Short mmCIF file of C-alpha atoms in Angstrom, two decimals:
data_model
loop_
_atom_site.label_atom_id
_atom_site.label_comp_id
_atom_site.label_asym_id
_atom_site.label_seq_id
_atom_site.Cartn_x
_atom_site.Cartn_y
_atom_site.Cartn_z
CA UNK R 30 95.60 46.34 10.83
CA UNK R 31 93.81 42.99 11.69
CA UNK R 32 95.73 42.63 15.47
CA UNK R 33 94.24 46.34 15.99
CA UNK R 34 90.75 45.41 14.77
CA UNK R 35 91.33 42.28 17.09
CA UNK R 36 92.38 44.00 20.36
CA UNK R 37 89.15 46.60 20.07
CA UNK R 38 87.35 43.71 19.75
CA UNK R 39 88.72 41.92 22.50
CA UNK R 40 88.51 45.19 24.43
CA UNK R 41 84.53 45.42 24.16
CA UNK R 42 84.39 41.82 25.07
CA UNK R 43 86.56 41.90 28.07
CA UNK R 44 83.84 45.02 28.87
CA UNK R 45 81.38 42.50 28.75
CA UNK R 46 83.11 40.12 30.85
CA UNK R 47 83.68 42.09 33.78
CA UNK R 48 80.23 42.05 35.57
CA UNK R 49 80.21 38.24 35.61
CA UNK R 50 83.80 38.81 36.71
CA UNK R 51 82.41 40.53 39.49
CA UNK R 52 80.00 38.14 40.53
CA UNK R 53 81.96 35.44 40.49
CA UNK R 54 82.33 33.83 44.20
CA UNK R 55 85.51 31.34 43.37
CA UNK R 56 88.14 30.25 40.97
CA UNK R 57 86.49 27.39 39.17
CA UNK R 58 83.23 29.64 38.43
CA UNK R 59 85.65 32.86 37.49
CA UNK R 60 84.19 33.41 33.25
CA UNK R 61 87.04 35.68 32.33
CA UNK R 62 89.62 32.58 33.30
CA UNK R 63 87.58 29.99 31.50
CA UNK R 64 87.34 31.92 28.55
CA UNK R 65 90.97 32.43 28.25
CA UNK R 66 91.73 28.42 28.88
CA UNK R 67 89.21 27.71 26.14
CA UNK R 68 90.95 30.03 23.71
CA UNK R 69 94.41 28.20 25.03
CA UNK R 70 92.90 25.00 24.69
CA UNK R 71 91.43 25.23 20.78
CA UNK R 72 95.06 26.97 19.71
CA UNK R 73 96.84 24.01 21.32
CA UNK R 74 94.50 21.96 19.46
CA UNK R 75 95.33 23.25 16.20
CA UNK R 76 98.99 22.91 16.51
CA UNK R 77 98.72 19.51 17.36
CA UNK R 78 99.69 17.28 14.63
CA UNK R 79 97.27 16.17 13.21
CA UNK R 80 95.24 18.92 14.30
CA UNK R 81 92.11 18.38 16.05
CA UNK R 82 89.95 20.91 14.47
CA UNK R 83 87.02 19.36 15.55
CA UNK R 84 87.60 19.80 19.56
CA UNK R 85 88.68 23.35 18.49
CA UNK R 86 85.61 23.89 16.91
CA UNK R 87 83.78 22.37 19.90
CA UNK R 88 85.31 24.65 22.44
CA UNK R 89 85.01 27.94 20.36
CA UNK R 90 81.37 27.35 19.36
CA UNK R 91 81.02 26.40 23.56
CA UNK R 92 82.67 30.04 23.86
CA UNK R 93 80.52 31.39 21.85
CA UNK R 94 77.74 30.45 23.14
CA UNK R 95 78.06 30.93 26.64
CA UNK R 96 79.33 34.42 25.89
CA UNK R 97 77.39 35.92 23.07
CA UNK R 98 78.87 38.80 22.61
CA UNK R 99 82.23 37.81 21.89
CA UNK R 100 80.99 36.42 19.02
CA UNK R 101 82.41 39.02 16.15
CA UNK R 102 85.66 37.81 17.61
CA UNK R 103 85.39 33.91 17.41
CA UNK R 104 83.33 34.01 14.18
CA UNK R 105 86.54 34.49 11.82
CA UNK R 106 87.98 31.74 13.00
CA UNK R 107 84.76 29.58 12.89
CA UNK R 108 84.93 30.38 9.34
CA UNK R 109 88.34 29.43 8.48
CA UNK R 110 87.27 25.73 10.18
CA UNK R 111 84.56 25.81 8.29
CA UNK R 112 85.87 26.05 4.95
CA UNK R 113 87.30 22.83 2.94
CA UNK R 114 90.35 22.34 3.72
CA UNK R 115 90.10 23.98 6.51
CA UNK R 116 92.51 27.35 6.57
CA UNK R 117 94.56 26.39 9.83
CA UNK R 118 97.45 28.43 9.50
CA UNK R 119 94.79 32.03 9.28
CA UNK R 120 92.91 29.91 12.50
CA UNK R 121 96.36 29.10 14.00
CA UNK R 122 97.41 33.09 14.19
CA UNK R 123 94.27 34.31 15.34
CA UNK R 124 94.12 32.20 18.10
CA UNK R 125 97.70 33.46 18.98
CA UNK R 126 97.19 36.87 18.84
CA UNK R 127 93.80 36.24 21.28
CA UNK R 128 95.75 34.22 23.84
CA UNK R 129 98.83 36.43 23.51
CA UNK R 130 96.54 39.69 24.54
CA UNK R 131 94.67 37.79 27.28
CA UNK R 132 97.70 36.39 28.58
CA UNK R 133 98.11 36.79 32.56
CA UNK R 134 100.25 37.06 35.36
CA UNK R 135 100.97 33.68 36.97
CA UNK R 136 98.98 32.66 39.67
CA UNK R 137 96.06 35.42 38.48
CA UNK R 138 92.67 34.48 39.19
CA UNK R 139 88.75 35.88 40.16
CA UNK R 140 89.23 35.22 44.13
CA UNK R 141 92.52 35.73 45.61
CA UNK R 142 93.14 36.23 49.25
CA UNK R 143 94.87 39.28 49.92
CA UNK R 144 95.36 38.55 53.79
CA UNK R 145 98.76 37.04 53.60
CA UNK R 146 99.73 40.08 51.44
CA UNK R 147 98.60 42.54 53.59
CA UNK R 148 100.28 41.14 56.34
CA UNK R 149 103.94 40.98 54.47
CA UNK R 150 103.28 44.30 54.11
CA UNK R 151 102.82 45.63 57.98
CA UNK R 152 105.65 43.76 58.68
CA UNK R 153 108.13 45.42 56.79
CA UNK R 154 106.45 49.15 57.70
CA UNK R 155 106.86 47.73 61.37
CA UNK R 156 110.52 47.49 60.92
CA UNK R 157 113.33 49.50 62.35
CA UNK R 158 113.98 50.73 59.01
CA UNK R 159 111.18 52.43 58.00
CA UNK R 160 110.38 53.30 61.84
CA UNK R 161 109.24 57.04 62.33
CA UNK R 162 108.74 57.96 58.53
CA UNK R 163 105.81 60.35 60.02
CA UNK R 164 108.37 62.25 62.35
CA UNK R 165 109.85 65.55 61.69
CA UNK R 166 113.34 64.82 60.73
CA UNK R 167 115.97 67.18 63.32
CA UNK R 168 117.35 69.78 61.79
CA UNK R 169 121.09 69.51 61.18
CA UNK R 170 123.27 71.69 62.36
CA UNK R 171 123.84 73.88 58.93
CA UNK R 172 120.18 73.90 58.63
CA UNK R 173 120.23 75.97 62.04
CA UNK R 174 123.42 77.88 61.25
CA UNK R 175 121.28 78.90 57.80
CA UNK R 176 118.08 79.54 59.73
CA UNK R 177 119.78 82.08 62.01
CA UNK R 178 121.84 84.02 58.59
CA UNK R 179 118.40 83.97 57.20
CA UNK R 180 116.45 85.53 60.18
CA UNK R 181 119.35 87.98 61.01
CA UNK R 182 119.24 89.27 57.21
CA UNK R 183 115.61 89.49 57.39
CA UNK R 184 115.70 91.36 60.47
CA UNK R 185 118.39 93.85 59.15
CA UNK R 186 116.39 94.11 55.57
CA UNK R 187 113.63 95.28 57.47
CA UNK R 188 115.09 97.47 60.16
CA UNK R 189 117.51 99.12 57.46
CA UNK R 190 115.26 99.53 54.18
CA UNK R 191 115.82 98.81 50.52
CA UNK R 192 118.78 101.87 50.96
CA UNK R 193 120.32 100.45 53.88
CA UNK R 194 120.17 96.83 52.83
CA UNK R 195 121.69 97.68 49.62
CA UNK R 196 124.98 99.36 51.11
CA UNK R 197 125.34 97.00 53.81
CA UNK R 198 125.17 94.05 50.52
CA UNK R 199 127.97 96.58 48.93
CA UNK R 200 130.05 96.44 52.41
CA UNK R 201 129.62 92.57 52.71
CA UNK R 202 131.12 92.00 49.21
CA UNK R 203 134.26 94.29 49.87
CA UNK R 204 135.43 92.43 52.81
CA UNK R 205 134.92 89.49 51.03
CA UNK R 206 136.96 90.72 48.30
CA UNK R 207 139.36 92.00 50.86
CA UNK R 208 139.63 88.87 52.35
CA UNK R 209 140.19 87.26 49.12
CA UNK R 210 142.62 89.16 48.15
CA UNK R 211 144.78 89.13 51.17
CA UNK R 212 144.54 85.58 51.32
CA UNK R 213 146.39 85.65 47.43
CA UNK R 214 149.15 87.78 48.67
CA UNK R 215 150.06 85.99 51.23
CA UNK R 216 150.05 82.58 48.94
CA UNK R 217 152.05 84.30 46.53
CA UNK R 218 154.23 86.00 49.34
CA UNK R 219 155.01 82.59 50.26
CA UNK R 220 155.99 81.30 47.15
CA UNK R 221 158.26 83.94 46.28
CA UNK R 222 160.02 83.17 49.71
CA UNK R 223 160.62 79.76 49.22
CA UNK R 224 161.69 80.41 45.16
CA UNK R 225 164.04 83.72 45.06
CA UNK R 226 164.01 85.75 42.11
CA UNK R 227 167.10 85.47 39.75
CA UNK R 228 169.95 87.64 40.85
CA UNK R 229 170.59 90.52 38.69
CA UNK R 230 174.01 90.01 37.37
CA UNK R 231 177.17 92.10 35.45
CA UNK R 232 180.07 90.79 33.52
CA UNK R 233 179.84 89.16 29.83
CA UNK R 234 182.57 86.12 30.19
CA UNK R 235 181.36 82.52 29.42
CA UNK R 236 183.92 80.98 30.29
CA UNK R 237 184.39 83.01 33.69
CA UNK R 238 180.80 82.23 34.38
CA UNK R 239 181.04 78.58 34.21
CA UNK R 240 184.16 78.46 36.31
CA UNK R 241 182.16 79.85 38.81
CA UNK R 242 179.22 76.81 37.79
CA UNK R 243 181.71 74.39 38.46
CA UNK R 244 183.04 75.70 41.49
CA UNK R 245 179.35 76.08 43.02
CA UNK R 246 179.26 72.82 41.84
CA UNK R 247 182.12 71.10 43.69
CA UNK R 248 181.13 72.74 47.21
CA UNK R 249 177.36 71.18 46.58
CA UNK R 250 175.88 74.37 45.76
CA UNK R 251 173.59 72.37 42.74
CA UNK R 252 170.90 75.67 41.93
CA UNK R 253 174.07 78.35 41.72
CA UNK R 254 175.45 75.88 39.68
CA UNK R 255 172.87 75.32 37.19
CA UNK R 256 172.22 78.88 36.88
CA UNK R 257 175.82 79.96 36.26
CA UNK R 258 176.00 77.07 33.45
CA UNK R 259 172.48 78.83 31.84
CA UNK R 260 174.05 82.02 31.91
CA UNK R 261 177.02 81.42 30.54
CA UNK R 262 175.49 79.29 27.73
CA UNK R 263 173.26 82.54 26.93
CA UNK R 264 176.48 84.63 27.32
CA UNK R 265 178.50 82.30 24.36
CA UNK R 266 175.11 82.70 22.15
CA UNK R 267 174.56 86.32 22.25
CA UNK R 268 178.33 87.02 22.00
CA UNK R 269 178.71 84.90 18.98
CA UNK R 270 175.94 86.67 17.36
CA UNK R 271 173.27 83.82 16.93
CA UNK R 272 170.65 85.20 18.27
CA UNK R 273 169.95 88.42 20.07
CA UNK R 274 169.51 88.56 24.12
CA UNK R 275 168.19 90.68 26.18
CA UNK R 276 168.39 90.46 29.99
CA UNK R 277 164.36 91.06 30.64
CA UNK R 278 163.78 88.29 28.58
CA UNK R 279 162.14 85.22 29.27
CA UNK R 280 162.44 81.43 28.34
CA UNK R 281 159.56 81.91 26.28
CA UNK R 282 161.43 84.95 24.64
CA UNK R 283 164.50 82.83 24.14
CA UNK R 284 162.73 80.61 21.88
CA UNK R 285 160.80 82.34 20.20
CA UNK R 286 164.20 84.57 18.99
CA UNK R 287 165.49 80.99 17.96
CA UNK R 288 162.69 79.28 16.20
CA UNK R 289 164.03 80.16 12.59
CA UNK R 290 166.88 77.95 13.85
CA UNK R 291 165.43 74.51 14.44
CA UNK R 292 169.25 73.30 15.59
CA UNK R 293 169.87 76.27 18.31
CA UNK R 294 166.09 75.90 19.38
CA UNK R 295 166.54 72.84 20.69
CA UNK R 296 169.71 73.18 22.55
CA UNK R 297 168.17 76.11 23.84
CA UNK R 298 165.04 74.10 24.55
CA UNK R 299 166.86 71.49 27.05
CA UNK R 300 169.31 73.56 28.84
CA UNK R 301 166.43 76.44 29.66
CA UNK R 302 164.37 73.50 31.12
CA UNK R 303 166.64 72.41 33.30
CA UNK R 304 167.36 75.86 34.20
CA UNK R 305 163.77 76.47 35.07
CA UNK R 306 163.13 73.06 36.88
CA UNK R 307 166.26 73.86 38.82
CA UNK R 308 165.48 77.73 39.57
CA UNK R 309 162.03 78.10 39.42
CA UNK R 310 159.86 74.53 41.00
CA UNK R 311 161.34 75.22 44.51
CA UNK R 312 162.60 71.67 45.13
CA UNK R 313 165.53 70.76 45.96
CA UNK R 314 168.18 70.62 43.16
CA UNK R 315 170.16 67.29 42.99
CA UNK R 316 173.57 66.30 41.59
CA UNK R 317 171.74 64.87 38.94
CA UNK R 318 169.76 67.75 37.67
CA UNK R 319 173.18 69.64 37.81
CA UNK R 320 175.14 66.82 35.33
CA UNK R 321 171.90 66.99 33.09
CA UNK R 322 172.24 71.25 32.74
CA UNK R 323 175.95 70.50 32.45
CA UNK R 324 175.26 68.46 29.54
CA UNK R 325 172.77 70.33 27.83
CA UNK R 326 175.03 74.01 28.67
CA UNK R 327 177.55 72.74 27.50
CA UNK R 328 176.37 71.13 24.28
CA UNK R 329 174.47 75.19 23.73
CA UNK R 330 177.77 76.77 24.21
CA UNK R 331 179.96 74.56 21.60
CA UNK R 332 176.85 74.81 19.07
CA UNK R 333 177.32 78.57 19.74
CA UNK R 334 181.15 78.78 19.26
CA UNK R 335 180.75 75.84 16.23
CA UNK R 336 178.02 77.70 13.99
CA UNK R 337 180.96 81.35 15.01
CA UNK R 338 183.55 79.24 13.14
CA UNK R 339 181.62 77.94 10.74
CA UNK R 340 180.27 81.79 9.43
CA UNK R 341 183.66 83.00 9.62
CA UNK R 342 185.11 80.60 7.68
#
């Protein structure tokens, strides 16, 4: 509450200040600059040790009255030099606050020339850098390209009416879609070149089908090969009654048949992934993603025949 009551006062008496501020013609007759040393000079005399309370006094009576209207601001801590003992520590923080809310920039003062300034500042406005700031900047080329779409469209709004404009928006938007659409069959005709769909197949053997795995296999045929060790894994499942398949079906349909059987799941889990790296990502299938969906085929198709056994016994 005081340091408010302090900087109102010190507000109205900076107010006061200001003309003579005006009128001042150099640095050592500037008030406002004397009148902040002054206040400087009484706190630093306080906080000496012993403090000198009688130069403070001296300079803040001075103060006082040279500027007599600052007075409702020095007077408090006349009166806490006054007392006996004096009450330094109140006088120490008022004086503080004061110099802490008259503090200025260094190097401030009444008269400063501004020449040097001014001149720092032309030169860097002269440079190359900021050169032609007050020129029209040339429009770029998709500025133009958007000027001309913009005056065409105008032009056409105008000739052709709310009606015409409206159906001419409509026929825009087709061939865009159009476009858009043709552009997505083509992507997708190309992907389904380079990744064939899944041969539809006939015959129920396993172990005929992976005969025919290993002997695509041996003559480097590594996608046939992975394929023919899926199917007949899915062959040795269905056929020993595990789990029911259905030729539409997909991986995802595979699992899900298979997730009451945590066991089969998996197996079924890491020879379908192989079988869908090798069939479906359109790279090239190695002889090590074929001894991998050998593995995992194989270890599907003895689960299969195992868990068989196992209910018939």
């Amino acid at each position: 509450m005081r340091r408010s009551a302090l900087a109102a006062a010190l507000l109205a008496a900076a107010v006061t200040l200001v003309p003579t501020l005006r009128a001042a013609a150099a640095p050592p007759s500037c008030p406002a600059l004397t009148y902040i040393a002054a206040i400087g000079s009484a706190r630093d005399d306080l906080g000496a040790t012993p403090a000198r309370v009688q130069s403070a006094v001296s300079a803040l009576t001075g103060l006082d009255g040279a500027y007599p209207n600052v007075d409702r601001v020095l007077q408090p801590v006349l009166d806490d030099l006054a007392v006996t003992p004096p009450a330094l520590d109140d006088a120490r923080a008022r004086l503080g606050e004061m110099a802490a809310v008259l503090a200025l920039p260094q190097r401030a003062g009444c008269d400063v020339d501004s020449g040097p300034a001014l001149g720092d500042l032309h030169d860097v406005y002269a440079s190359p850098v900021f050169a032609n700031l007050d020129q029209k900047a040339q429009a770029s080329l998709l500025d133009a390209i958007g000027s001309f779409i913009n005056a065409v469209v105008s032009h056409l709004f105008g000739a052709l009416g709310v009606g015409g404009s409206t159906l001419l928006g409509v026929g825009v938007l087709l061939a865009v879609i159009s476009f858009i659409a043709w552009r997505v069959r083509g992507s997708l005709g190309g992907r389904r070149s380079q990744v064939a769909a899944e041969p539809a197949e006939t015959g129920d053997d396993p172990a005929l089908e992976w005969r025919r795995a290993e002997s695509a296999a041996a003559a480097g045929e590594y996608r046939e090969a992975v394929r023919r060790a899926f199917r007949s894994a899915l062959l040795e499942v269905a056929l020993r009654g595990r789990i029911p398949v259905e030729a539409a079906w997909t991986t995802r349909d595979l699992l899900h048949a298979a997730r009451a059987d945590s066991t089969l799941a998996d197996a079924l889990a890491a020879a379908s992934t192989d079988f869908d790296s090798a069939w479906y990502s359109g790279r090239p299938v190695t002889e090590t993603d074929w001894h991998s969906a050998r593995v995992h085929c194989d270890a599907l198709r003895r689960l299969a025949r195992d868990s068989s056994h196992a209910a018939a016994a």
